Amino acid sequence: MSAADPLLSIEELVTEFYTEKETVRAVDGVNFDIHRGETLGIVGESGSGKSVTARSIMGLVESPGSVLSESSITFDGEELTEKSESEYQNIRGAKIAMVFQDPLTSLNPVYTVGNQLKETLRLHRGLTGKAATEKAIELLEDVGIPDAARRVKEYPHQFSGGMRQRTVIALALACSPELLICDEPTTALDVTIQAQILELLDEIQEERDLAIMFITHDMGVIAEVSDRVAVMYAGEIVESAPVIDLYENPAHPYTNGLLDSIPGEEPGGGELSTIEGEVPIPNGPATHCRFEPRCPKAFEECLEVPPQLLATEEQTDDHRAACLLYPDDMSREEAVQEHRAAAVRTGGIDE
Ligand code: SF4
């Protein structure tokens, strides 16, 4: 593997859940890469498939769900979808770690934070006794917990919300992971603490050359943390671009809707915009644009052709949108034809 290769590469990821009534295709044909030292922001409403994507990478999709066999998740050159559960356990926590929204779900209330850190260090790094205690204190110091030698003996309920999330980050870092997946890590925190946690993640990333996948529904947070952004809707990535390009030239009508919904960004300073309607629950491969019922720019073909993630302009490769209006330097008929041909190639529709 060369340094230019992505650390994580996701290809055609499809994750489904099966109920008596229906199959829910929570993630539908997602593709992206993350390089060392890079932050990929994944943004979208609840139900867009962001968290299921994260759980699929972590090998945490349990029955009645499964990652379909055509999916590929390559981490550091290894195919993860072929790993057994015990092989996955060696990767989870050690090479890929995850920080969840609510620190209380990651911390055990009956053990001191020190004991929880030491248990992780024992399991993954074989550290015990004084060495483990010293490492636990060092980790708390690394995440900015003052008076760490004393606080290591305290319980989670004795910590503030921000301190708890710092502790969860310390737990995630205990095994020196190469990829950190953060699933709405600041949503439960107030704005000042949120800013501190984002700053901490930034510092840690720089020190350790960490790759970060940052999931949130908050476009403001995405702008602060990401190098590149993938916008998800109903299980699919509908737009991907370098962060500045996404904010300066948003393409997909859904991305435009999300940007108009940021408080303080309402056009003309009027009422806050919202995207009417709800995210649909996909139960099979897309046969049309899933955003069509909510899209202000929808036209007839949007109900006939499933848009593919294509370049927004013919000469651009790093800004892509799954919308029949793009590439925008083609006529609408040509663009629809491009999407139709791409959908036939990927098996999305028949010729
Ligand atoms: S394909 Fe059509 S319905 Fe879908 S986002 Fe583009 S314009 Fe809107």
Tab-separated table of C-alpha atoms and ligand atoms in Angstrom:
chain	number	residue	atom	x	y	z
A	1	MET	CA	0.000	0.000	0.000
A	2	SER	CA	1.412	3.426	-0.903
A	3	ALA	CA	0.917	6.604	1.156
A	4	ALA	CA	-1.322	7.938	-1.638
A	5	ASP	CA	-3.766	5.022	-1.254
A	6	PRO	CA	-6.863	5.683	0.813
A	7	LEU	CA	-6.869	4.240	4.344
A	8	LEU	CA	-10.540	3.341	3.992
A	9	SER	CA	-12.261	2.600	0.721
A	10	ILE	CA	-15.979	1.839	0.475
A	11	GLU	CA	-17.366	0.453	-2.767
A	12	GLU	CA	-20.996	-0.277	-3.569
A	13	LEU	CA	-21.927	-0.658	0.096
A	14	VAL	CA	-25.465	-1.992	0.484
A	15	THR	CA	-26.878	-2.703	3.953
A	16	GLU	CA	-30.374	-4.085	4.392
A	17	PHE	CA	-32.652	-4.872	7.330
A	18	TYR	CA	-35.362	-7.485	7.063
A	19	THR	CA	-38.701	-7.316	8.835
A	20	GLU	CA	-41.760	-9.530	8.387
A	21	LYS	CA	-43.372	-6.846	6.278
A	22	GLU	CA	-40.529	-5.493	4.182
A	23	THR	CA	-36.853	-5.130	3.411
A	24	VAL	CA	-35.353	-1.783	4.346
A	25	ARG	CA	-32.358	-0.830	2.202
A	26	ALA	CA	-30.781	1.572	4.718
A	27	VAL	CA	-27.568	2.056	2.692
A	28	ASP	CA	-27.820	1.728	-1.077
A	29	GLY	CA	-24.674	1.627	-3.209
A	30	VAL	CA	-22.462	4.017	-1.252
A	31	ASN	CA	-18.883	4.724	-2.452
A	32	PHE	CA	-16.208	6.878	-0.789
A	33	ASP	CA	-12.551	6.961	0.311
A	34	ILE	CA	-10.874	8.457	3.370
A	35	HIS	CA	-7.130	9.180	3.448
A	36	ARG	CA	-4.854	9.457	6.503
A	37	GLY	CA	-5.039	12.886	8.107
A	38	GLU	CA	-8.289	13.680	6.292
A	39	THR	CA	-11.789	14.337	7.635
A	40	LEU	CA	-14.742	13.225	5.577
A	41	GLY	CA	-17.954	14.829	6.823
A	42	ILE	CA	-21.134	12.856	6.226
A	43	VAL	CA	-24.275	14.930	6.531
A	44	GLY	CA	-27.984	14.268	6.134
A	45	GLU	CA	-31.269	14.091	8.050
A	46	SER	CA	-32.226	11.237	10.392
A	47	GLY	CA	-32.939	8.142	8.342
A	48	SER	CA	-30.500	9.062	5.578
A	49	GLY	CA	-28.233	6.062	6.326
A	50	LYS	CA	-25.261	7.863	7.931
A	51	SER	CA	-25.114	5.831	11.126
A	52	VAL	CA	-25.825	2.520	9.374
A	53	THR	CA	-22.875	3.279	7.068
A	54	ALA	CA	-20.695	3.731	10.178
A	55	ARG	CA	-21.992	0.539	11.792
A	56	SER	CA	-21.381	-1.364	8.545
A	57	ILE	CA	-17.724	-0.264	8.568
A	58	MET	CA	-17.396	-1.267	12.231
A	59	GLY	CA	-18.911	-4.704	11.559
A	60	LEU	CA	-21.752	-3.867	13.944
A	61	VAL	CA	-24.739	-4.651	11.702
A	62	GLU	CA	-26.594	-7.433	13.463
A	63	SER	CA	-29.455	-9.695	12.478
A	64	PRO	CA	-32.057	-8.915	11.089
A	65	GLY	CA	-29.654	-6.754	9.080
A	66	SER	CA	-26.777	-7.586	6.783
A	67	VAL	CA	-24.143	-6.027	4.545
A	68	LEU	CA	-24.781	-7.507	1.092
A	69	SER	CA	-22.037	-9.573	-0.481
A	70	GLU	CA	-21.392	-7.228	-3.428
A	71	SER	CA	-20.233	-4.560	-0.927
A	72	SER	CA	-16.542	-3.886	-0.372
A	73	ILE	CA	-14.992	-2.202	2.687
A	74	THR	CA	-11.199	-2.059	2.389
A	75	PHE	CA	-9.228	-0.802	5.366
A	76	ASP	CA	-5.438	-0.444	5.109
A	77	GLY	CA	-5.505	-2.823	2.144
A	78	GLU	CA	-7.597	-5.510	3.898
A	79	GLU	CA	-11.131	-6.486	2.890
A	80	LEU	CA	-13.234	-6.209	6.053
A	81	THR	CA	-16.426	-7.797	4.728
A	82	GLU	CA	-14.632	-11.168	4.646
A	83	LYS	CA	-13.495	-11.031	8.281
A	84	SER	CA	-14.891	-13.345	10.938
A	85	GLU	CA	-16.342	-11.789	14.105
A	86	SER	CA	-13.171	-12.597	16.100
A	87	GLU	CA	-10.958	-11.033	13.395
A	88	TYR	CA	-13.236	-7.986	13.394
A	89	GLN	CA	-12.844	-7.669	17.175
A	90	ASN	CA	-9.103	-7.154	16.687
A	91	ILE	CA	-9.761	-4.302	14.259
A	92	ARG	CA	-12.634	-2.656	16.121
A	93	GLY	CA	-11.312	-0.433	18.869
A	94	ALA	CA	-7.684	-1.098	17.938
A	95	LYS	CA	-7.521	0.213	14.364
A	96	ILE	CA	-10.953	1.779	13.933
A	97	ALA	CA	-12.599	3.432	16.929
A	98	MET	CA	-15.955	5.097	17.289
A	99	VAL	CA	-17.280	8.006	19.351
A	100	PHE	CA	-21.062	8.124	19.784
A	101	GLN	CA	-23.447	11.002	20.448
A	102	ASP	CA	-24.270	10.213	24.050
A	103	PRO	CA	-21.158	9.656	26.187
A	104	LEU	CA	-23.269	7.938	28.846
A	105	THR	CA	-23.968	5.027	26.480
A	106	SER	CA	-20.205	4.483	26.053
A	107	LEU	CA	-19.267	4.836	29.741
A	108	ASN	CA	-20.180	2.345	32.443
A	109	PRO	CA	-21.630	4.248	35.438
A	110	VAL	CA	-20.415	1.718	38.028
A	111	TYR	CA	-16.686	1.872	37.157
A	112	THR	CA	-14.299	4.792	37.545
A	113	VAL	CA	-13.120	6.370	34.300
A	114	GLY	CA	-9.636	5.118	35.180
A	115	ASN	CA	-10.797	1.507	35.444
A	116	GLN	CA	-12.594	1.770	32.111
A	117	LEU	CA	-9.487	3.155	30.418
A	118	LYS	CA	-7.277	0.514	32.066
A	119	GLU	CA	-9.607	-2.289	30.950
A	120	THR	CA	-9.345	-1.095	27.341
A	121	LEU	CA	-5.554	-0.811	27.640
A	122	ARG	CA	-5.359	-4.339	29.112
A	123	LEU	CA	-7.554	-5.882	26.419
A	124	HIS	CA	-5.965	-4.212	23.412
A	125	ARG	CA	-2.424	-3.383	24.500
A	126	GLY	CA	-1.712	-5.857	27.297
A	127	LEU	CA	-0.962	-3.050	29.789
A	128	THR	CA	-1.652	-3.707	33.492
A	129	GLY	CA	-0.857	-2.243	36.910
A	130	LYS	CA	1.198	0.940	37.189
A	131	ALA	CA	1.886	1.139	33.439
A	132	ALA	CA	-1.858	1.050	32.693
A	133	THR	CA	-2.613	3.687	35.365
A	134	GLU	CA	0.081	5.991	33.990
A	135	LYS	CA	-1.185	5.545	30.440
A	136	ALA	CA	-4.787	6.215	31.568
A	137	ILE	CA	-3.684	9.497	33.190
A	138	GLU	CA	-1.695	10.436	30.087
A	139	LEU	CA	-4.738	9.804	27.872
A	140	LEU	CA	-6.942	12.002	30.082
A	141	GLU	CA	-4.280	14.725	29.895
A	142	ASP	CA	-4.136	14.337	26.100
A	143	VAL	CA	-7.849	15.101	25.856
A	144	GLY	CA	-7.535	18.146	28.108
A	145	ILE	CA	-8.929	16.864	31.418
A	146	PRO	CA	-7.352	18.962	34.173
A	147	ASP	CA	-5.955	17.318	37.307
A	148	ALA	CA	-6.042	13.962	35.511
A	149	ALA	CA	-4.182	12.042	38.268
A	150	ARG	CA	-7.059	12.779	40.662
A	151	ARG	CA	-9.925	12.604	38.186
A	152	VAL	CA	-8.872	9.181	36.910
A	153	LYS	CA	-10.323	7.789	40.162
A	154	GLU	CA	-13.739	9.430	39.661
A	155	TYR	CA	-16.965	8.030	38.201
A	156	PRO	CA	-18.654	9.267	34.996
A	157	HIS	CA	-21.458	10.991	36.962
A	158	GLN	CA	-18.825	13.212	38.613
A	159	PHE	CA	-17.844	14.564	35.159
A	160	SER	CA	-19.651	17.296	33.179
A	161	GLY	CA	-21.106	16.438	29.742
A	162	GLY	CA	-18.067	17.881	27.947
A	163	MET	CA	-15.630	16.005	30.237
A	164	ARG	CA	-17.518	12.771	29.618
A	165	GLN	CA	-17.226	13.202	25.869
A	166	ARG	CA	-13.498	13.950	26.302
A	167	THR	CA	-13.248	10.689	28.286
A	168	VAL	CA	-15.004	8.771	25.506
A	169	ILE	CA	-12.494	10.240	23.051
A	170	ALA	CA	-9.663	9.161	25.398
A	171	LEU	CA	-11.155	5.628	25.413
A	172	ALA	CA	-11.302	5.672	21.612
A	173	LEU	CA	-7.664	6.805	21.426
A	174	ALA	CA	-6.439	4.244	23.983
A	175	CYS	CA	-5.393	1.815	21.244
A	176	SER	CA	-4.001	4.428	18.848
A	177	PRO	CA	-6.587	3.847	16.101
A	178	GLU	CA	-5.882	4.957	12.544
A	179	LEU	CA	-9.511	5.824	11.783
A	180	LEU	CA	-11.903	7.547	14.173
A	181	ILE	CA	-15.607	7.449	13.360
A	182	CYS	CA	-17.492	10.203	15.178
A	183	ASP	CA	-21.273	9.778	15.085
A	184	GLU	CA	-22.898	13.090	16.108
A	185	PRO	CA	-20.276	13.484	18.888
A	186	THR	CA	-21.276	17.036	19.790
A	187	THR	CA	-25.046	16.968	19.266
A	188	ALA	CA	-25.821	16.518	22.973
A	189	LEU	CA	-23.445	19.305	24.041
A	190	ASP	CA	-23.991	23.037	24.321
A	191	VAL	CA	-22.371	25.299	21.745
A	192	THR	CA	-19.290	26.314	23.781
A	193	ILE	CA	-18.455	22.738	24.750
A	194	GLN	CA	-19.140	21.641	21.163
A	195	ALA	CA	-16.506	24.113	19.927
A	196	GLN	CA	-13.992	22.781	22.472
A	197	ILE	CA	-14.569	19.150	21.414
A	198	LEU	CA	-14.201	20.069	17.718
A	199	GLU	CA	-10.948	21.857	18.525
A	200	LEU	CA	-9.735	18.830	20.484
A	201	LEU	CA	-10.484	16.492	17.575
A	202	ASP	CA	-8.602	18.834	15.265
A	203	GLU	CA	-5.526	18.821	17.537
A	204	ILE	CA	-5.606	15.043	17.954
A	205	GLN	CA	-5.919	14.569	14.206
A	206	GLU	CA	-2.896	16.735	13.525
A	207	GLU	CA	-0.768	15.016	16.188
A	208	ARG	CA	-1.655	11.484	15.090
A	209	ASP	CA	-2.364	11.876	11.358
A	210	LEU	CA	-5.765	10.340	12.103
A	211	ALA	CA	-8.376	9.774	9.437
A	212	ILE	CA	-11.776	10.956	10.712
A	213	MET	CA	-15.251	10.169	9.454
A	214	PHE	CA	-17.517	12.765	11.035
A	215	ILE	CA	-21.265	12.176	10.932
A	216	THR	CA	-23.741	14.925	11.711
A	217	HIS	CA	-27.012	16.488	10.602
A	218	ASP	CA	-25.542	19.949	11.300
A	219	MET	CA	-24.256	21.795	8.210
A	220	GLY	CA	-22.542	24.378	10.465
A	221	VAL	CA	-20.447	21.680	12.171
A	222	ILE	CA	-19.652	20.008	8.838
A	223	ALA	CA	-18.220	23.289	7.535
A	224	GLU	CA	-15.879	23.514	10.528
A	225	VAL	CA	-14.514	19.987	10.604
A	226	SER	CA	-14.467	18.558	7.083
A	227	ASP	CA	-11.965	18.468	4.265
A	228	ARG	CA	-14.506	16.787	2.022
A	229	VAL	CA	-18.238	16.271	2.443
A	230	ALA	CA	-20.647	13.533	1.380
A	231	VAL	CA	-24.336	14.434	1.588
A	232	MET	CA	-26.586	11.406	2.188
A	233	TYR	CA	-30.277	11.050	1.429
A	234	ALA	CA	-32.414	7.904	1.736
A	235	GLY	CA	-29.411	5.563	1.776
A	236	GLU	CA	-27.485	7.179	-1.081
A	237	ILE	CA	-24.749	9.791	-1.400
A	238	VAL	CA	-26.423	12.528	-3.410
A	239	GLU	CA	-23.504	14.976	-3.511
A	240	SER	CA	-19.796	14.858	-2.687
A	241	ALA	CA	-17.234	17.646	-2.927
A	242	PRO	CA	-14.323	19.381	-1.171
A	243	VAL	CA	-15.880	21.359	1.679
A	244	ILE	CA	-15.314	24.861	0.249
A	245	ASP	CA	-16.674	23.855	-3.137
A	246	LEU	CA	-19.778	22.333	-1.554
A	247	TYR	CA	-20.599	25.533	0.332
A	248	GLU	CA	-19.711	27.900	-2.514
A	249	ASN	CA	-21.307	25.905	-5.326
A	250	PRO	CA	-23.868	23.496	-3.892
A	251	ALA	CA	-25.395	21.463	-6.711
A	252	HIS	CA	-28.042	19.009	-5.500
A	253	PRO	CA	-31.412	20.530	-4.567
A	254	TYR	CA	-31.254	18.592	-1.267
A	255	THR	CA	-27.880	20.157	-0.360
A	256	ASN	CA	-29.319	23.570	-1.216
A	257	GLY	CA	-32.278	22.811	1.065
A	258	LEU	CA	-29.949	21.815	3.922
A	259	LEU	CA	-27.869	24.983	3.480
A	260	ASP	CA	-30.994	27.182	3.424
A	261	SER	CA	-32.117	25.512	6.669
A	262	ILE	CA	-29.058	26.675	8.652
A	263	PRO	CA	-30.333	29.199	11.235
A	264	GLY	CA	-29.161	32.679	10.237
A	265	GLU	CA	-28.721	31.635	6.584
A	266	GLU	CA	-32.326	32.113	5.505
A	267	PRO	CA	-32.480	33.949	2.153
A	268	GLY	CA	-33.383	37.625	2.643
A	269	GLY	CA	-33.275	37.243	6.418
A	270	GLY	CA	-36.878	36.001	6.418
A	271	GLU	CA	-38.401	32.905	7.971
A	272	LEU	CA	-36.159	29.881	8.362
A	273	SER	CA	-36.455	27.571	5.341
A	274	THR	CA	-37.350	23.941	5.826
A	275	ILE	CA	-37.468	21.001	3.439
A	276	GLU	CA	-41.107	19.891	3.393
A	277	GLY	CA	-41.855	16.175	3.759
A	278	GLU	CA	-39.835	13.296	5.137
A	279	VAL	CA	-36.996	11.036	4.083
A	280	PRO	CA	-38.582	7.967	2.400
A	281	ILE	CA	-37.666	4.464	3.558
A	282	PRO	CA	-36.072	2.686	0.577
A	283	ASN	CA	-37.033	-0.970	0.246
A	284	GLY	CA	-35.180	-1.915	-2.912
A	285	PRO	CA	-32.792	-0.536	-5.508
A	286	ALA	CA	-33.707	2.993	-6.657
A	287	THR	CA	-35.813	3.159	-9.824
A	288	HIS	CA	-36.190	6.963	-9.779
A	289	CYS	CA	-34.951	9.979	-7.779
A	290	ARG	CA	-35.883	9.395	-4.138
A	291	PHE	CA	-35.843	13.143	-3.470
A	292	GLU	CA	-38.465	13.820	-6.150
A	293	PRO	CA	-41.492	14.316	-3.843
A	294	ARG	CA	-39.614	17.059	-1.957
A	295	CYS	CA	-37.680	18.599	-4.825
A	296	PRO	CA	-38.581	22.101	-6.048
A	297	LYS	CA	-36.821	21.414	-9.368
A	298	ALA	CA	-38.352	18.005	-10.177
A	299	PHE	CA	-39.375	17.237	-13.767
A	300	GLU	CA	-40.922	14.288	-15.535
A	301	GLU	CA	-37.797	12.131	-16.030
A	302	CYS	CA	-36.992	12.305	-12.281
A	303	LEU	CA	-39.653	9.592	-11.821
A	304	GLU	CA	-38.166	7.396	-14.562
A	305	VAL	CA	-34.371	7.473	-14.151
A	306	PRO	CA	-32.422	6.848	-10.904
A	307	PRO	CA	-29.787	9.641	-10.798
A	308	GLN	CA	-26.169	8.452	-10.537
A	309	LEU	CA	-23.356	10.286	-8.732
A	310	LEU	CA	-21.837	12.061	-11.769
A	311	ALA	CA	-19.502	15.047	-12.130
A	312	THR	CA	-21.351	18.359	-11.824
A	313	GLU	CA	-19.415	19.574	-14.875
A	314	GLU	CA	-17.890	17.364	-17.537
A	315	GLN	CA	-14.318	18.424	-16.691
A	316	THR	CA	-14.684	18.135	-12.918
A	317	ASP	CA	-14.119	14.926	-11.052
A	318	ASP	CA	-14.067	15.879	-7.376
A	319	HIS	CA	-17.531	17.488	-7.271
A	320	ARG	CA	-20.320	15.016	-7.983
A	321	ALA	CA	-24.078	15.098	-7.687
A	322	ALA	CA	-26.786	12.475	-8.129
A	323	CYS	CA	-29.268	14.746	-9.882
A	324	LEU	CA	-30.505	14.682	-13.476
A	325	LEU	CA	-29.753	18.420	-13.791
A	326	TYR	CA	-25.998	17.615	-13.873
A	327	PRO	CA	-23.469	17.766	-15.521
A	328	ASP	CA	-24.740	21.314	-15.925
A	329	ASP	CA	-22.672	21.999	-19.041
A	330	MET	CA	-24.819	19.464	-20.912
A	331	SER	CA	-28.352	19.992	-22.154
A	332	ARG	CA	-31.007	18.490	-19.896
A	333	GLU	CA	-31.713	15.736	-22.437
A	334	GLU	CA	-28.015	14.831	-22.671
A	335	ALA	CA	-27.638	14.850	-18.879
A	336	VAL	CA	-30.671	12.561	-18.424
A	337	GLN	CA	-29.196	10.265	-21.059
A	338	GLU	CA	-25.844	10.190	-19.200
A	339	HIS	CA	-27.603	9.153	-15.967
A	340	ARG	CA	-29.752	6.589	-17.781
A	341	ALA	CA	-26.650	5.019	-19.386
A	342	ALA	CA	-24.775	4.989	-16.044
A	343	ALA	CA	-27.784	3.393	-14.304
A	344	VAL	CA	-27.917	0.655	-16.970
A	345	ARG	CA	-24.168	0.018	-16.506
A	346	THR	CA	-24.542	-0.404	-12.741
A	347	GLY	CA	-27.625	-2.586	-13.186
A	348	GLY	CA	-29.924	0.048	-11.639
A	349	ILE	CA	-32.368	-0.117	-14.596
A	350	ASP	CA	-32.834	-2.261	-17.698
A	351	GLU	CA	-31.749	-0.984	-21.082
B	1	SF4	S1	-33.115	14.348	-10.152
B	1	SF4	FE1	-34.899	15.636	-10.321
B	1	SF4	S2	-36.069	15.314	-8.445
B	1	SF4	FE2	-34.015	14.534	-8.135
B	1	SF4	S3	-32.909	16.186	-7.203
B	1	SF4	FE3	-32.527	16.358	-9.378
B	1	SF4	S4	-34.144	17.700	-10.156
B	1	SF4	FE4	-34.749	17.074	-8.111
